[in-house]
Amino acid sequence: MTIDQAGVPEARPGPAFPEHEARVDALRRQLTAIGGEATVRLAKRTSNLFRSRAAAKHPGLDVSGFTHVLRVDPETRTADVEGMVTYEQLVDATLPHGLMPLVVPQLKTITLGGAVTGLGIESSSFRNGMPHESVLEIEVLTGDGRIVVATPDNEHRALFHGFPNSYGTLGYALRLRIHLEPVKPFVKLRHVRHHDRGKYFEALREICASSEHEGEHVDFVDGTVFGPDELYLTLATFTDSAPATSDYTWLDIYYRSIQRRETDHLTVRDYLWRWDTDWFWCSRAFGVQHRLPRLLLGRRFLRSSVYWKAVALDRRFKIAQRLLKLRRLPPEETIVQDIEVPVGRAAEFLEFFEREIPISPVWICPLRQRPGDVRWPLYELDPEELYVNFGFWSAVPLAPGERDGVHNRMIEAEVTRLGGHKSLYSDSFYTEDEFWRLYNGDAYRELKRAYDPRERLLGLYEKCVRGR
């Protein structure tokens, strides 16, 4: 660890916000108190990760105070935000200025720091890429104890570009400055049904290339696949007015409306959080897609953060496994993944998935790297290519003799075959050689040597691959 004569990690250079600086100083003192050899982890009560975490042997760093939107500047369309700020907080701070982040991941409690050190995606990603592509600078607590400000062109530019997909193994984001974009009060949605997967992805390609459909501008694109002949593209457009707006924050369920309505209107805030009330469609596992429990629970408890707590409880006490055993049903393998493949291979992947993995619906989201000669070495995309993200979150029964992980390994192999990528927020099963080949081990090891040479933070492979 780099320390000064008083035994405290060196202070970060440059201007800052005084109250934020006080929180940074307190965090530096915490780090010093942990000791120079102990493994450092965040003391977090909640997480949007879906992979197991080993119990920490030492006290974690308490970053719970880093939850402030420090500034929203309407003139420059930027915001300074602490790393533990959720997108719900940020959206509430920016919308009064007629602005929003360029990409707003689907769940309210995803944090800015988490989305940037991990990966995020949403229906604006076909034009705005991923959340890290709208970052102007990041203040990072590195593994060796320094607090540095990384920008695209300063002495820490390698860390700036290598931070995405490092998942806290190089350091933790304490403050970020990000781009914002203007919004209108309402969003008009069109749900366009297709019956053929090849034509579906060709239409997706054309719409993303032109940002229009049937003469109408398109600001957002995502899709939902309910079956081999029931595929929907949802095309959404900012608008100044709406004849009426739907409400999917309580009794009505958004994903069901896709099959029932050709057009719809939402406020911009409700559009951004349209998936959160039912965690896409995963709330059905908790029995809350029936009207009576929704009436009883109300809006307060119909949200992803509540479902996540239920999942954490199930993991702790293995409730679902015990119930399957009591009912004499086969064990199940959890499959919670987001992957992307080039649009030209998307129909192939969907055909494989429908044949081998009995999960429905499936979420579809196109993404393209933002224009500019920029490399993100730990998650490289072809800047000339449109990719299609597939999101699927459920469990499938294991046949007699099948080992847990067999379906996830099958998916990983197919994604690799098709030239795609897989997000690391959930369980991975790669061998170490394969993992580093796919996620640029050479670049990662160079960054690790520069910013965490004593390996006080877990390594990326150790953190992300099951059994490690």
Coordinates of C-alpha atoms in Angstrom, one line a residue:
M1 CA 0.0 0.0 0.0
T2 CA 1.3 3.5 -0.8
I3 CA 1.2 5.5 2.5
D4 CA 2.5 8.8 3.8
Q5 CA 4.6 9.3 6.9
A6 CA 1.5 9.4 9.1
G7 CA 0.6 5.9 7.9
V8 CA -2.4 7.1 5.8
P9 CA -2.9 6.3 2.1
E10 CA -1.9 9.3 -0.1
A11 CA -4.7 11.8 -0.7
R12 CA -6.3 12.2 -4.2
P13 CA -5.2 15.3 -6.2
G14 CA -7.5 17.9 -7.7
P15 CA -10.7 19.8 -6.7
A16 CA -13.5 18.0 -4.8
F17 CA -16.7 18.6 -2.9
P18 CA -15.9 19.3 0.8
E19 CA -18.5 16.9 2.3
H20 CA -17.5 14.2 -0.1
E21 CA -13.8 14.8 0.8
A22 CA -14.7 14.2 4.4
R23 CA -16.2 10.9 3.6
V24 CA -13.2 10.0 1.5
D25 CA -10.9 10.8 4.4
A26 CA -12.9 8.6 6.7
L27 CA -12.7 5.8 4.3
R28 CA -8.9 6.1 4.1
R29 CA -8.8 5.8 7.9
Q30 CA -10.9 2.7 7.7
L31 CA -8.6 1.1 5.2
T32 CA -5.5 1.9 7.3
A33 CA -7.2 0.3 10.3
I34 CA -7.9 -3.0 8.4
G35 CA -4.1 -3.6 8.1
G36 CA -1.8 -4.0 5.2
E37 CA -2.1 -7.7 4.6
A38 CA -5.9 -8.3 5.0
T39 CA -8.1 -8.9 2.0
V40 CA -10.3 -5.8 1.4
R41 CA -14.0 -6.1 0.6
L42 CA -16.9 -3.7 0.7
A43 CA -19.3 -4.1 3.7
K44 CA -22.5 -4.2 1.6
R45 CA -25.8 -5.4 2.9
T46 CA -27.4 -5.6 -0.6
S47 CA -26.2 -6.5 -4.0
N48 CA -27.5 -7.0 -7.5
L49 CA -25.0 -9.7 -8.2
F50 CA -26.3 -13.3 -8.7
R51 CA -23.2 -15.2 -7.8
S52 CA -22.2 -16.6 -4.4
R53 CA -19.9 -14.5 -2.2
A54 CA -17.5 -16.2 0.3
A55 CA -17.7 -14.9 3.8
A56 CA -15.2 -12.2 4.5
K57 CA -12.6 -12.9 7.2
H58 CA -12.0 -9.2 8.0
P59 CA -14.2 -6.2 8.5
G60 CA -15.3 -4.7 5.2
L61 CA -15.0 -1.1 4.0
D62 CA -18.2 0.8 4.9
V63 CA -19.1 2.8 1.9
S64 CA -22.7 3.3 2.9
G65 CA -22.3 7.0 3.1
F66 CA -21.3 7.5 -0.5
T67 CA -24.9 7.9 -1.6
H68 CA -25.0 11.6 -2.7
V69 CA -25.8 13.2 -6.0
L70 CA -23.3 16.0 -5.6
R71 CA -24.3 18.1 -8.5
V72 CA -26.5 18.2 -11.6
D73 CA -25.4 20.8 -14.1
P74 CA -28.1 21.4 -16.7
E75 CA -25.8 23.7 -18.8
T76 CA -23.1 21.1 -19.4
R77 CA -25.5 18.2 -19.1
T78 CA -23.3 16.4 -16.5
A79 CA -23.7 15.1 -13.0
D80 CA -21.2 14.4 -10.2
V81 CA -22.4 11.3 -8.3
E82 CA -21.0 9.2 -5.5
G83 CA -20.4 5.5 -6.3
M84 CA -23.2 4.1 -4.1
V85 CA -25.9 6.3 -5.6
T86 CA -28.7 4.2 -7.1
Y87 CA -30.1 4.9 -10.5
E88 CA -33.4 5.6 -8.8
Q89 CA -31.8 8.4 -6.8
L90 CA -30.0 9.7 -9.8
V91 CA -33.1 9.7 -12.0
D92 CA -35.1 11.5 -9.3
A93 CA -32.3 14.2 -9.3
T94 CA -32.0 14.6 -13.0
L95 CA -35.6 14.5 -14.3
P96 CA -36.6 17.8 -12.7
H97 CA -33.9 19.3 -15.0
G98 CA -35.3 17.6 -18.0
L99 CA -32.3 15.2 -18.1
M100 CA -31.5 11.5 -17.6
P101 CA -28.4 9.3 -17.7
L102 CA -27.6 8.1 -21.2
V103 CA -28.3 4.5 -20.1
V104 CA -30.5 3.6 -17.1
P105 CA -30.2 0.0 -16.2
Q106 CA -33.6 -1.7 -15.5
L107 CA -33.5 -2.1 -11.7
K108 CA -33.8 0.9 -9.3
T109 CA -31.2 -0.2 -6.8
I110 CA -28.3 -0.8 -9.3
T111 CA -25.6 1.7 -8.3
L112 CA -23.6 4.0 -10.5
G113 CA -20.3 2.5 -9.3
G114 CA -21.7 -1.1 -9.8
A115 CA -22.9 -0.4 -13.3
V116 CA -19.6 1.1 -14.4
T117 CA -17.3 -1.5 -12.8
G118 CA -19.7 -4.2 -14.0
L119 CA -21.8 -3.7 -17.1
G120 CA -25.2 -2.2 -17.6
I121 CA -27.6 -2.1 -20.5
E122 CA -31.0 -0.8 -21.5
S123 CA -33.2 0.1 -24.4
S124 CA -31.1 3.2 -25.2
S125 CA -28.0 1.1 -25.6
F126 CA -28.3 0.7 -29.4
R127 CA -27.4 4.4 -29.5
N128 CA -25.6 5.1 -26.2
G129 CA -23.7 1.9 -25.5
M130 CA -23.2 1.0 -21.8
P131 CA -23.1 3.1 -18.7
H132 CA -19.3 3.3 -18.6
E133 CA -19.3 5.0 -22.0
S134 CA -20.9 8.1 -20.6
V135 CA -18.3 8.6 -17.8
L136 CA -16.0 11.6 -18.0
E137 CA -13.9 10.8 -14.9
I138 CA -13.9 8.3 -12.0
E139 CA -12.4 8.8 -8.6
V140 CA -11.2 5.3 -7.5
L141 CA -10.0 3.8 -4.3
T142 CA -7.4 1.4 -5.7
G143 CA -6.3 -1.9 -4.3
D144 CA -3.0 -0.4 -3.2
G145 CA -4.7 2.2 -1.1
R146 CA -4.4 5.2 -3.4
I147 CA -7.3 7.5 -4.3
V148 CA -6.9 8.5 -7.9
V149 CA -8.9 10.4 -10.5
A150 CA -8.9 8.5 -13.8
T151 CA -9.9 10.2 -17.0
P152 CA -9.7 9.1 -20.7
D153 CA -6.4 11.0 -21.2
N154 CA -4.6 11.5 -17.9
E155 CA -1.9 9.4 -16.3
H156 CA -4.5 6.9 -15.1
R157 CA -6.2 6.4 -18.5
A158 CA -5.4 2.7 -18.5
L159 CA -7.4 2.3 -15.3
F160 CA -10.2 4.5 -16.7
H161 CA -10.5 2.2 -19.7
G162 CA -9.9 -1.0 -17.8
F163 CA -12.3 -0.3 -15.0
P164 CA -15.4 -1.6 -16.8
N165 CA -15.9 -5.3 -16.2
S166 CA -13.3 -5.4 -13.4
Y167 CA -16.1 -5.9 -10.7
G168 CA -14.3 -4.2 -7.9
T169 CA -11.1 -6.2 -8.3
L170 CA -9.0 -3.2 -9.2
G171 CA -10.6 -0.6 -6.9
Y172 CA -13.9 1.0 -5.9
A173 CA -15.6 4.0 -7.6
L174 CA -16.1 6.8 -5.0
R175 CA -17.2 9.5 -7.4
L176 CA -18.1 9.7 -11.1
R177 CA -18.8 12.5 -13.5
I178 CA -21.2 11.4 -16.2
H179 CA -22.9 12.8 -19.3
L180 CA -26.7 13.3 -19.3
E181 CA -29.2 13.7 -22.1
P182 CA -32.4 15.7 -22.5
V183 CA -35.8 14.0 -22.1
K184 CA -39.4 14.8 -22.8
P185 CA -42.2 14.2 -20.3
F186 CA -43.7 11.1 -21.9
V187 CA -42.7 8.0 -23.9
K188 CA -44.9 6.4 -26.6
L189 CA -44.5 2.6 -27.0
R190 CA -45.2 0.4 -30.0
H191 CA -45.2 -3.4 -29.5
V192 CA -44.6 -4.9 -32.9
R193 CA -45.2 -8.6 -33.2
H194 CA -43.1 -11.0 -35.4
H195 CA -43.6 -14.7 -36.1
D196 CA -40.2 -15.5 -37.6
R197 CA -36.9 -15.2 -35.7
G198 CA -34.8 -14.4 -38.8
K199 CA -37.1 -11.6 -39.9
Y200 CA -37.3 -10.4 -36.3
F201 CA -33.6 -9.8 -36.0
E202 CA -33.4 -8.3 -39.5
A203 CA -36.0 -5.8 -38.5
L204 CA -34.1 -5.1 -35.3
R205 CA -30.9 -4.4 -37.3
E206 CA -32.7 -2.0 -39.7
I207 CA -34.5 -0.1 -37.0
C208 CA -31.2 0.4 -35.0
A209 CA -29.4 1.5 -38.1
S210 CA -32.0 4.1 -39.0
S211 CA -33.5 5.0 -35.6
E212 CA -36.9 4.9 -37.1
H213 CA -39.8 2.6 -38.0
E214 CA -42.5 3.3 -40.5
G215 CA -41.5 6.9 -40.7
E216 CA -41.5 7.5 -36.9
H217 CA -38.4 8.2 -34.9
V218 CA -37.2 5.6 -32.3
D219 CA -35.4 6.6 -29.1
F220 CA -35.5 3.2 -27.4
V221 CA -35.5 -0.4 -28.6
D222 CA -35.9 -3.7 -26.7
G223 CA -37.8 -6.9 -27.2
T224 CA -39.5 -9.8 -25.6
V225 CA -39.7 -13.4 -26.9
F226 CA -42.6 -15.4 -25.5
G227 CA -42.2 -18.4 -27.9
P228 CA -40.8 -19.4 -31.3
D229 CA -43.6 -17.6 -33.2
E230 CA -44.3 -14.8 -30.7
L231 CA -41.5 -12.3 -30.8
Y232 CA -42.1 -8.6 -30.0
L233 CA -40.0 -5.5 -30.6
T234 CA -40.9 -2.6 -28.3
L235 CA -40.1 0.7 -30.0
A236 CA -40.4 3.8 -27.8
T237 CA -40.2 7.5 -28.6
F238 CA -40.0 10.6 -26.5
T239 CA -43.1 12.8 -26.8
D240 CA -44.3 16.1 -25.3
S241 CA -47.8 14.9 -24.6
A242 CA -49.9 11.7 -24.2
P243 CA -53.6 11.0 -24.6
A244 CA -53.5 8.9 -21.4
T245 CA -50.8 7.0 -19.5
S246 CA -50.7 3.5 -18.2
D247 CA -49.6 2.6 -14.7
Y248 CA -47.5 -0.6 -14.2
T249 CA -46.4 0.2 -10.6
W250 CA -49.1 -1.7 -8.8
L251 CA -52.0 -3.8 -10.1
D252 CA -51.2 -4.0 -13.8
I253 CA -48.1 -5.9 -15.1
Y254 CA -46.0 -4.4 -17.8
Y255 CA -44.7 -7.5 -19.6
R256 CA -48.3 -8.8 -20.0
S257 CA -49.3 -5.6 -21.7
I258 CA -46.8 -6.3 -24.5
Q259 CA -49.0 -9.1 -25.8
R260 CA -52.3 -7.2 -25.3
R261 CA -51.6 -3.7 -26.6
E262 CA -50.1 -2.4 -29.8
T263 CA -49.5 1.1 -28.5
D264 CA -49.1 2.5 -25.0
H265 CA -47.9 5.7 -23.2
L266 CA -46.0 6.1 -20.0
T267 CA -44.4 9.0 -18.1
V268 CA -40.7 9.1 -18.7
R269 CA -40.0 8.0 -15.1
D270 CA -42.5 5.0 -15.4
Y271 CA -40.9 4.0 -18.7
L272 CA -37.4 3.9 -17.1
W273 CA -38.7 1.7 -14.3
R274 CA -41.3 -0.3 -16.3
W275 CA -39.4 -3.6 -15.5
D276 CA -38.7 -3.0 -11.8
T277 CA -42.2 -3.5 -10.4
D278 CA -42.1 -7.2 -11.4
W279 CA -38.4 -7.7 -11.8
F280 CA -39.2 -8.2 -15.5
W281 CA -41.4 -11.3 -15.0
C282 CA -39.5 -12.9 -12.1
S283 CA -42.1 -11.8 -9.6
R284 CA -44.2 -14.7 -10.6
A285 CA -41.8 -17.0 -8.7
F286 CA -43.0 -15.2 -5.5
G287 CA -46.7 -15.5 -6.3
V288 CA -47.4 -11.8 -6.6
Q289 CA -48.7 -11.6 -10.1
H290 CA -52.2 -12.3 -8.9
R291 CA -54.5 -9.4 -8.0
L292 CA -55.1 -10.1 -4.3
P293 CA -51.4 -10.2 -3.2
R294 CA -50.8 -7.1 -5.3
L295 CA -53.7 -5.3 -3.6
L296 CA -52.3 -6.3 -0.2
L297 CA -48.7 -5.5 -0.8
G298 CA -49.2 -2.1 -2.5
R299 CA -46.5 -0.2 -4.5
R300 CA -44.0 -0.2 -1.6
F301 CA -43.3 -3.9 -1.7
L302 CA -43.7 -4.5 -5.5
R303 CA -40.1 -3.7 -6.5
S304 CA -36.9 -5.5 -7.3
S305 CA -35.1 -4.7 -4.1
V306 CA -37.8 -6.6 -2.1
Y307 CA -37.6 -9.6 -4.4
W308 CA -33.8 -9.6 -4.1
K309 CA -34.1 -9.9 -0.3
A310 CA -36.4 -12.9 -0.8
V311 CA -33.7 -14.5 -3.1
A312 CA -31.0 -13.8 -0.5
L313 CA -33.2 -15.5 2.2
D314 CA -33.7 -18.5 -0.1
R315 CA -30.0 -18.8 -0.8
R316 CA -29.2 -18.7 2.9
F317 CA -31.7 -21.3 4.0
K318 CA -32.0 -23.3 0.7
I319 CA -35.8 -23.0 0.9
A320 CA -36.5 -23.8 -2.8
Q321 CA -34.2 -26.8 -2.7
R322 CA -36.0 -28.2 0.4
L323 CA -39.4 -27.7 -1.1
L324 CA -38.4 -29.5 -4.3
K325 CA -37.1 -32.4 -2.2
L326 CA -40.3 -32.5 -0.1
R327 CA -42.4 -32.6 -3.2
R328 CA -40.1 -35.3 -4.7
L329 CA -39.3 -33.2 -7.7
P330 CA -35.9 -33.2 -9.4
P331 CA -33.3 -30.6 -8.3
E332 CA -33.1 -27.5 -10.4
E333 CA -30.2 -25.5 -11.9
T334 CA -30.4 -21.7 -11.6
I335 CA -29.8 -20.0 -14.9
V336 CA -29.5 -16.2 -14.4
Q337 CA -27.5 -14.8 -17.3
D338 CA -27.2 -11.9 -19.8
I339 CA -25.2 -12.6 -22.9
E340 CA -24.7 -10.9 -26.2
V341 CA -23.9 -12.0 -29.7
P342 CA -23.5 -10.2 -33.0
V343 CA -26.9 -9.5 -34.6
G344 CA -26.0 -11.7 -37.5
R345 CA -25.8 -14.7 -35.1
A346 CA -28.7 -13.8 -32.9
A347 CA -31.2 -16.1 -34.7
E348 CA -28.8 -19.0 -34.3
F349 CA -28.5 -18.4 -30.6
L350 CA -32.2 -18.1 -30.1
E351 CA -32.8 -21.3 -32.0
F352 CA -30.2 -23.1 -29.7
F353 CA -31.7 -21.6 -26.6
E354 CA -35.3 -22.6 -27.4
R355 CA -34.1 -26.1 -28.2
E356 CA -31.9 -26.7 -25.2
I357 CA -33.1 -24.3 -22.4
P358 CA -36.7 -24.4 -21.3
I359 CA -37.0 -20.8 -20.2
S360 CA -39.5 -18.2 -21.3
P361 CA -39.9 -15.3 -21.8
V362 CA -36.5 -14.0 -22.9
W363 CA -35.5 -10.3 -22.9
I364 CA -33.9 -8.9 -26.0
C365 CA -31.8 -5.7 -26.1
P366 CA -29.6 -4.3 -28.9
L367 CA -26.4 -2.5 -28.1
R368 CA -23.6 -0.9 -30.0
Q369 CA -20.5 0.8 -28.7
R370 CA -20.7 4.6 -28.9
P371 CA -18.8 6.2 -31.8
G372 CA -15.2 7.1 -31.2
D373 CA -11.8 5.3 -31.2
V374 CA -12.1 3.9 -27.7
R375 CA -11.1 0.5 -26.4
W376 CA -12.5 -1.1 -23.2
P377 CA -10.0 -3.9 -22.9
L378 CA -11.7 -6.1 -20.4
Y379 CA -15.0 -6.3 -22.5
E380 CA -14.1 -5.5 -26.0
L381 CA -16.9 -5.0 -28.6
D382 CA -16.4 -4.5 -32.3
P383 CA -17.3 -0.8 -32.7
E384 CA -18.7 -1.5 -36.2
E385 CA -21.1 -4.3 -34.9
L386 CA -24.6 -4.3 -33.5
Y387 CA -24.9 -6.8 -30.7
V388 CA -28.1 -8.4 -29.3
N389 CA -28.3 -9.0 -25.6
F390 CA -30.4 -12.0 -24.4
G391 CA -31.5 -11.9 -20.8
F392 CA -33.0 -15.1 -19.1
W393 CA -33.5 -15.6 -15.5
S394 CA -35.1 -18.7 -14.1
A395 CA -34.3 -22.4 -13.2
V396 CA -34.6 -25.6 -15.1
P397 CA -34.9 -29.2 -13.8
L398 CA -31.9 -31.4 -13.8
A399 CA -32.3 -34.9 -15.4
P400 CA -31.1 -37.9 -13.5
G401 CA -27.3 -37.9 -13.5
E402 CA -26.9 -34.3 -14.7
R403 CA -24.6 -32.1 -12.6
D404 CA -25.5 -28.6 -11.5
G405 CA -24.0 -26.2 -14.1
V406 CA -24.5 -28.3 -17.2
H407 CA -26.9 -25.9 -18.8
N408 CA -24.9 -22.8 -17.9
R409 CA -21.8 -24.4 -19.4
M410 CA -23.7 -25.3 -22.6
I411 CA -24.8 -21.6 -22.9
E412 CA -21.2 -20.4 -22.3
A413 CA -19.9 -22.7 -25.1
E414 CA -22.5 -21.5 -27.5
V415 CA -21.9 -17.8 -26.8
T416 CA -18.2 -18.4 -27.4
R417 CA -18.9 -20.3 -30.6
L418 CA -21.0 -17.4 -31.9
G419 CA -18.4 -14.7 -31.1
G420 CA -20.3 -13.3 -28.2
H421 CA -19.7 -12.2 -24.6
K422 CA -21.3 -13.0 -21.3
S423 CA -21.7 -10.6 -18.4
L424 CA -20.1 -11.7 -15.1
Y425 CA -22.7 -10.6 -12.6
S426 CA -23.9 -14.2 -12.2
D427 CA -22.2 -17.6 -12.0
S428 CA -19.6 -18.4 -14.6
F429 CA -18.1 -21.9 -15.2
Y430 CA -15.1 -21.2 -17.5
T431 CA -11.7 -22.9 -17.0
E432 CA -9.0 -20.4 -16.1
D433 CA -7.4 -20.5 -19.5
E434 CA -10.7 -20.0 -21.3
F435 CA -11.7 -17.2 -18.9
W436 CA -8.5 -15.2 -19.5
R437 CA -8.6 -15.7 -23.2
L438 CA -12.2 -14.3 -23.3
Y439 CA -11.6 -11.4 -20.9
N440 CA -8.1 -10.2 -21.9
G441 CA -6.0 -11.7 -19.1
D442 CA -2.9 -9.8 -20.3
A443 CA -4.5 -6.4 -20.0
Y444 CA -6.1 -7.3 -16.6
R445 CA -2.8 -8.6 -15.1
E446 CA -1.0 -5.4 -16.2
L447 CA -3.7 -3.3 -14.4
K448 CA -3.6 -5.5 -11.4
R449 CA 0.2 -5.0 -11.1
A450 CA -0.2 -1.3 -11.4
Y451 CA -3.1 -0.7 -9.0
D452 CA -3.2 -3.8 -6.7
P453 CA 0.3 -5.3 -6.7
R454 CA -0.2 -7.0 -3.3
E455 CA -3.5 -8.4 -4.4
R456 CA -5.5 -7.0 -1.5
L457 CA -8.6 -7.3 -3.6
L458 CA -9.9 -10.6 -5.0
G459 CA -8.8 -11.4 -8.6
L460 CA -11.4 -11.3 -11.4
Y461 CA -11.3 -15.0 -12.0
E462 CA -11.5 -15.9 -8.3
K463 CA -14.4 -13.5 -7.8
C464 CA -16.5 -14.5 -10.9
V465 CA -16.1 -18.2 -11.5
R466 CA -18.0 -20.7 -9.5
G467 CA -16.0 -22.9 -7.2
R468 CA -13.3 -20.3 -6.8

